[in-house]
PDB file of C-alpha atoms in Angstrom:
ATOM      1  CA  LEU A1438     195.923 140.622  27.402  1.00 27.00           C
ATOM      2  CA  LEU A1439     196.853 142.665  24.355  1.00 27.00           C
ATOM      3  CA  GLY A1440     200.509 143.480  23.827  1.00 24.00           C
ATOM      4  CA  ALA A1441     202.020 144.854  27.012  1.00 24.00           C
ATOM      5  CA  GLN A1442     198.661 145.812  28.428  1.00 25.00           C
ATOM      6  CA  PHE A1443     197.584 144.394  31.768  1.00 25.00           C
ATOM      7  CA  VAL A1444     193.971 144.474  32.894  1.00 27.00           C
ATOM      8  CA  ALA A1445     193.431 144.227  36.645  1.00 28.00           C
ATOM      9  CA  ALA A1446     191.022 141.647  38.010  1.00 27.00           C
ATOM     10  CA  ALA A1447     187.561 142.688  39.168  1.00 28.00           C
ATOM     11  CA  GLU A1448     188.832 143.249  42.720  1.00 33.00           C
ATOM     12  CA  PRO A1449     189.271 146.866  43.780  1.00 37.00           C
ATOM     13  CA  CYS A1450     192.780 148.251  43.535  1.00 42.00           C
ATOM     14  CA  ALA A1451     194.450 148.575  46.902  1.00 41.00           C
ATOM     15  CA  PRO A1452     194.685 152.136  48.154  1.00 41.00           C
ATOM     16  CA  ARG A1453     198.064 153.667  47.423  1.00 44.00           C
ATOM     17  CA  ALA A1454     199.620 156.415  49.479  1.00 44.00           C
ATOM     18  CA  ALA A1455     202.284 158.987  48.847  1.00 41.00           C
ATOM     19  CA  PRO A1456     204.749 159.774  51.634  1.00 41.00           C
ATOM     20  CA  GLY A1457     203.553 162.227  54.244  1.00 42.00           C
ATOM     21  CA  GLY A1458     201.359 160.659  56.926  1.00 43.00           C
ATOM     22  CA  SER A1459     197.843 162.055  57.276  1.00 53.00           C
ATOM     23  CA  ASP A1460     198.277 164.310  54.219  1.00 72.00           C
ATOM     24  CA  ALA A1461     199.146 161.321  52.079  1.00 80.00           C
ATOM     25  CA  VAL A1462     197.518 160.986  48.662  1.00 82.00           C
ATOM     26  CA  MET A1463     195.251 157.933  48.761  1.00 87.00           C
ATOM     27  CA  LEU A1464     194.030 156.208  45.584  1.00 89.00           C
ATOM     28  CA  ASP A1465     191.185 153.704  45.437  1.00 93.00           C
ATOM     29  CA  ALA A1466     189.762 152.342  42.171  1.00 93.00           C
ATOM     30  CA  ALA A1467     187.480 149.511  41.070  1.00 95.00           C
ATOM     31  CA  SER A1468     189.903 148.521  38.296  1.00 93.00           C
ATOM     32  CA  SER A1469     193.041 149.593  36.498  1.00 89.00           C
ATOM     33  CA  ASP A1470     194.537 149.046  33.060  1.00 91.00           C
ATOM     34  CA  VAL A1471     198.304 149.482  32.795  1.00 86.00           C
ATOM     35  CA  ASP A1472     200.129 149.924  29.473  1.00 86.00           C
ATOM     36  CA  TYR A1473     203.805 149.407  30.290  1.00 82.00           C
ATOM     37  CA  ARG A1474     204.995 150.544  26.850  1.00 84.00           C
ATOM     38  CA  SER A1475     203.517 154.025  27.185  1.00 83.00           C
ATOM     39  CA  ASN A1476     203.576 154.110  31.020  1.00 80.00           C
ATOM     40  CA  MET A1477     199.849 155.012  30.884  1.00 86.00           C
ATOM     41  CA  VAL A1478     197.412 153.897  33.583  1.00 89.00           C
ATOM     42  CA  VAL A1479     193.620 154.018  33.258  1.00 93.00           C
ATOM     43  CA  PHE A1480     191.513 153.697  36.408  1.00 94.00           C
ATOM     44  CA  ARG A1481     187.773 153.117  36.574  1.00 96.00           C
ATOM     45  CA  ASP A1482     185.478 154.236  39.407  1.00 97.00           C
ATOM     46  CA  ILE A1483     188.338 156.088  41.042  1.00 96.00           C
ATOM     47  CA  VAL A1484     188.578 158.124  44.241  1.00 95.00           C
ATOM     48  CA  ILE A1485     191.721 160.055  45.179  1.00 91.00           C
ATOM     49  CA  THR A1486     191.824 161.736  48.583  1.00 88.00           C
ATOM     50  CA  GLN A1487     194.298 163.931  50.398  1.00 83.00           C
ATOM     51  CA  GLY A1488     193.190 165.486  53.656  1.00 82.00           C
ATOM     52  CA  ALA A1489     189.955 167.393  52.922  1.00 82.00           C
ATOM     53  CA  VAL A1490     190.460 167.242  49.130  1.00 84.00           C
ATOM     54  CA  ARG A1491     188.665 164.389  47.332  1.00 91.00           C
ATOM     55  CA  VAL A1492     188.486 163.679  43.585  1.00 93.00           C
ATOM     56  CA  ALA A1493     186.035 161.052  42.299  1.00 97.00           C
ATOM     57  CA  ALA A1494     185.219 160.094  38.700  1.00 97.00           C
ATOM     58  CA  GLN A1495     184.139 157.238  36.476  1.00 97.00           C
ATOM     59  CA  GLN A1496     187.566 157.175  34.812  1.00 97.00           C
ATOM     60  CA  ALA A1497     191.056 158.643  35.219  1.00 96.00           C
ATOM     61  CA  ARG A1498     194.137 158.560  32.987  1.00 95.00           C
ATOM     62  CA  ALA A1499     197.638 159.193  34.252  1.00 89.00           C
ATOM     63  CA  THR A1500     201.200 158.611  33.240  1.00 77.00           C
ATOM     64  CA  GLY A1501     202.367 156.342  36.054  1.00 64.00           C
ATOM     65  CA  LEU A1502     201.362 156.634  39.696  1.00 70.00           C
ATOM     66  CA  ASP A1503     203.573 159.612  40.478  1.00 75.00           C
ATOM     67  CA  PHE A1504     202.055 162.304  42.699  1.00 83.00           C
ATOM     68  CA  GLU A1505     205.353 164.204  42.884  1.00 84.00           C
ATOM     69  CA  ASN A1506     204.797 166.053  39.593  1.00 84.00           C
ATOM     70  CA  SER A1507     202.009 164.752  37.370  1.00 86.00           C
ATOM     71  CA  THR A1508     198.816 165.615  35.541  1.00 89.00           C
ATOM     72  CA  TRP A1509     195.764 163.378  35.747  1.00 93.00           C
ATOM     73  CA  SER A1510     192.715 163.534  33.446  1.00 96.00           C
ATOM     74  CA  PHE A1511     189.318 162.587  34.903  1.00 97.00           C
ATOM     75  CA  THR A1512     186.101 161.960  32.962  1.00 97.00           C
ATOM     76  CA  GLY A1513     182.534 161.007  33.768  1.00 96.00           C
ATOM     77  CA  ALA A1514     180.643 162.436  36.757  1.00 95.00           C
ATOM     78  CA  VAL A1515     183.689 164.225  38.165  1.00 96.00           C
ATOM     79  CA  ARG A1516     183.229 165.416  41.758  1.00 95.00           C
ATOM     80  CA  ILE A1517     185.934 167.349  43.593  1.00 93.00           C
ATOM     81  CA  THR A1518     185.480 168.227  47.283  1.00 89.00           C
ATOM     82  CA  VAL A1519     187.552 171.197  48.466  1.00 78.00           C
ATOM     83  CA  GLU A1520     187.782 173.337  51.630  1.00 69.00           C
ATOM     84  CA  GLY A1521     184.134 172.954  52.588  1.00 75.00           C
ATOM     85  CA  GLY A1522     182.949 173.275  48.989  1.00 85.00           C
ATOM     86  CA  ALA A1523     182.479 171.104  45.937  1.00 91.00           C
ATOM     87  CA  LEU A1524     183.133 171.200  42.189  1.00 93.00           C
ATOM     88  CA  ARG A1525     181.151 169.117  39.651  1.00 95.00           C
ATOM     89  CA  SER A1526     181.808 168.616  35.957  1.00 95.00           C
ATOM     90  CA  ASP A1527     182.021 166.249  33.013  1.00 94.00           C
ATOM     91  CA  GLU A1528     185.825 166.287  32.942  1.00 96.00           C
ATOM     92  CA  ALA A1529     188.759 167.624  34.924  1.00 96.00           C
ATOM     93  CA  THR A1530     192.528 167.885  34.828  1.00 95.00           C
ATOM     94  CA  VAL A1531     194.233 167.735  38.222  1.00 91.00           C
ATOM     95  CA  ASN A1532     197.886 168.660  38.721  1.00 89.00           C
ATOM     96  CA  PHE A1533     199.862 167.145  41.569  1.00 86.00           C
ATOM     97  CA  ALA A1534     203.080 168.781  42.807  1.00 85.00           C
ATOM     98  CA  ALA A1535     205.246 167.673  45.742  1.00 84.00           C
ATOM     99  CA  ASN A1536     202.711 164.921  46.578  1.00 83.00           C
ATOM    100  CA  ARG A1537     199.875 167.442  46.907  1.00 82.00           C
ATOM    101  CA  VAL A1538     196.875 168.429  44.815  1.00 83.00           C
ATOM    102  CA  ALA A1539     198.020 171.765  43.356  1.00 86.00           C
ATOM    103  CA  THR A1540     195.355 172.766  40.824  1.00 88.00           C
ATOM    104  CA  ALA A1541     192.209 171.437  39.188  1.00 91.00           C
ATOM    105  CA  LYS A1542     190.731 172.633  35.897  1.00 95.00           C
ATOM    106  CA  ILE A1543     187.202 171.410  35.289  1.00 95.00           C
ATOM    107  CA  ARG A1544     185.090 171.636  32.154  1.00 95.00           C
ATOM    108  CA  GLY A1545     181.454 170.809  31.711  1.00 90.00           C
ATOM    109  CA  ASN A1546     178.100 171.797  30.432  1.00 87.00           C
ATOM    110  CA  PRO A1547     178.202 173.517  32.852  1.00 90.00           C
ATOM    111  CA  ALA A1548     181.030 173.118  35.350  1.00 95.00           C
ATOM    112  CA  GLU A1549     179.654 173.912  38.818  1.00 95.00           C
ATOM    113  CA  PHE A1550     180.924 175.105  42.198  1.00 92.00           C
ATOM    114  CA  GLU A1551     179.229 175.454  45.587  1.00 92.00           C
ATOM    115  CA  GLN A1552     180.271 176.286  49.145  1.00 88.00           C
ATOM    116  CA  PRO A1553     178.130 176.884  52.255  1.00 86.00           C
ATOM    117  CA  ARG A1554     178.886 180.382  53.550  1.00 82.00           C
ATOM    118  CA  THR A1555     180.311 180.682  57.057  1.00 79.00           C
ATOM    119  CA  GLY A1556     177.908 182.107  59.633  1.00 79.00           C
ATOM    120  CA  SER A1557     174.958 181.984  57.229  1.00 79.00           C
ATOM    121  CA  GLN A1558     172.376 179.598  55.821  1.00 82.00           C
ATOM    122  CA  ASP A1559     173.331 180.882  52.351  1.00 85.00           C
ATOM    123  CA  VAL A1560     175.311 178.842  49.834  1.00 87.00           C
ATOM    124  CA  ALA A1561     177.671 180.375  47.288  1.00 87.00           C
ATOM    125  CA  ARG A1562     177.046 178.679  43.912  1.00 92.00           C
ATOM    126  CA  GLY A1563     178.570 179.221  40.534  1.00 93.00           C
ATOM    127  CA  ARG A1564     178.656 177.744  37.066  1.00 95.00           C
ATOM    128  CA  ALA A1565     180.646 178.368  33.906  1.00 96.00           C
ATOM    129  CA  SER A1566     182.081 176.605  30.876  1.00 95.00           C
ATOM    130  CA  ALA A1567     185.271 175.997  32.861  1.00 96.00           C
ATOM    131  CA  ILE A1568     186.430 176.471  36.446  1.00 94.00           C
ATOM    132  CA  ASP A1569     190.054 176.668  37.608  1.00 94.00           C
ATOM    133  CA  TYR A1570     190.698 175.786  41.260  1.00 90.00           C
ATOM    134  CA  ASP A1571     194.012 176.878  42.793  1.00 89.00           C
ATOM    135  CA  VAL A1572     194.546 175.039  46.083  1.00 83.00           C
ATOM    136  CA  ALA A1573     197.365 177.283  47.381  1.00 83.00           C
ATOM    137  CA  ALA A1574     195.484 180.498  46.592  1.00 87.00           C
ATOM    138  CA  GLY A1575     192.193 179.036  47.831  1.00 85.00           C
ATOM    139  CA  SER A1576     190.352 180.409  44.819  1.00 87.00           C
ATOM    140  CA  VAL A1577     188.071 179.244  42.036  1.00 89.00           C
ATOM    141  CA  THR A1578     187.991 181.141  38.753  1.00 94.00           C
ATOM    142  CA  LEU A1579     184.854 180.680  36.667  1.00 94.00           C
ATOM    143  CA  LEU A1580     185.519 181.183  32.943  1.00 94.00           C
ATOM    144  CA  GLY A1581     183.097 181.595  30.040  1.00 93.00           C
ATOM    145  CA  ASP A1582     179.460 182.541  30.599  1.00 92.00           C
ATOM    146  CA  ALA A1583     180.139 182.611  34.341  1.00 94.00           C
ATOM    147  CA  TRP A1584     177.375 183.011  36.929  1.00 94.00           C
ATOM    148  CA  LEU A1585     177.796 183.216  40.702  1.00 92.00           C
ATOM    149  CA  THR A1586     175.435 183.824  43.602  1.00 89.00           C
ATOM    150  CA  ASP A1587     176.165 184.294  47.291  1.00 81.00           C
ATOM    151  CA  GLY A1588     172.644 183.150  48.139  1.00 79.00           C
ATOM    152  CA  ARG A1589     171.232 186.668  47.925  1.00 82.00           C
ATOM    153  CA  ASN A1590     172.921 188.429  45.017  1.00 85.00           C
ATOM    154  CA  GLU A1591     173.855 187.231  41.532  1.00 91.00           C
ATOM    155  CA  ILE A1592     176.757 188.279  39.338  1.00 92.00           C
ATOM    156  CA  ARG A1593     177.492 187.342  35.720  1.00 93.00           C
ATOM    157  CA  GLY A1594     180.542 187.823  33.540  1.00 91.00           C
ATOM    158  CA  GLN A1595     183.093 186.108  31.378  1.00 92.00           C
ATOM    159  CA  GLN A1596     185.461 185.679  34.343  1.00 93.00           C
ATOM    160  CA  LEU A1597     184.571 185.593  38.039  1.00 93.00           C
ATOM    161  CA  THR A1598     187.053 184.707  40.779  1.00 91.00           C
ATOM    162  CA  TYR A1599     185.759 183.474  44.129  1.00 87.00           C
ATOM    163  CA  ASP A1600     188.033 183.482  47.194  1.00 85.00           C
ATOM    164  CA  VAL A1601     187.043 180.254  48.948  1.00 81.00           C
ATOM    165  CA  ARG A1602     188.648 181.201  52.286  1.00 82.00           C
ATOM    166  CA  GLY A1603     187.588 184.869  52.342  1.00 81.00           C
ATOM    167  CA  GLN A1604     184.239 184.156  50.654  1.00 79.00           C
ATOM    168  CA  ARG A1605     184.594 187.149  48.325  1.00 81.00           C
ATOM    169  CA  VAL A1606     184.102 187.496  44.566  1.00 80.00           C
ATOM    170  CA  GLN A1607     185.918 189.577  41.932  1.00 78.00           C
ATOM    171  CA  SER A1608     184.743 190.040  38.373  1.00 74.00           C
ATOM    172  CA  GLY A1609     186.817 190.916  35.354  1.00 66.00           C
ATOM    173  CA  SER A1610     187.899 189.675  31.997  1.00 57.00           C
ATOM    174  CA  ARG A1611     191.078 188.218  30.674  1.00 50.00           C
ATOM    175  CA  PRO A1612     193.275 190.539  28.589  1.00 48.00           C
ATOM    176  CA  GLY A1613     192.163 190.626  24.943  1.00 48.00           C
ATOM    177  CA  GLN A1614     188.505 189.857  25.699  1.00 47.00           C
TER     178      GLN A1614
END
């Protein structure tokens, strides 16, 4: 032990749930490191699930265990499962609001997205320097050297937005670019 730091034993951390029944946020980690002075928690080999949304990484940092209104940083082999699709990256920032996953911003070399297309054998795939996932809007926005395919056609641009539910893509650029 160093200062006010506590290192959890080698046993896995018990899953923790936020209020809300089956849509509860569940946390499972191989270990945790809590710094009570800064209220910072570091988890290793972590998996957070809520309904169909799953976030897994080698490491996560958070200020406390609050899912009401918090931002978590994930690093190392980040995998996020969403609405029948998946995001992969080197690092991600996930925002929780009202005990729900609200947004995820992933960065990587590259950050990747894929989703099997409904009624087809095709898979929508995309990659970019960064991808923003908005849970409420059901969209992923690929930013910076973006590439997306629907399994038959390819599109490239600096910004591509894919509607996960409607399985449609829009291209454009941010103002000033």
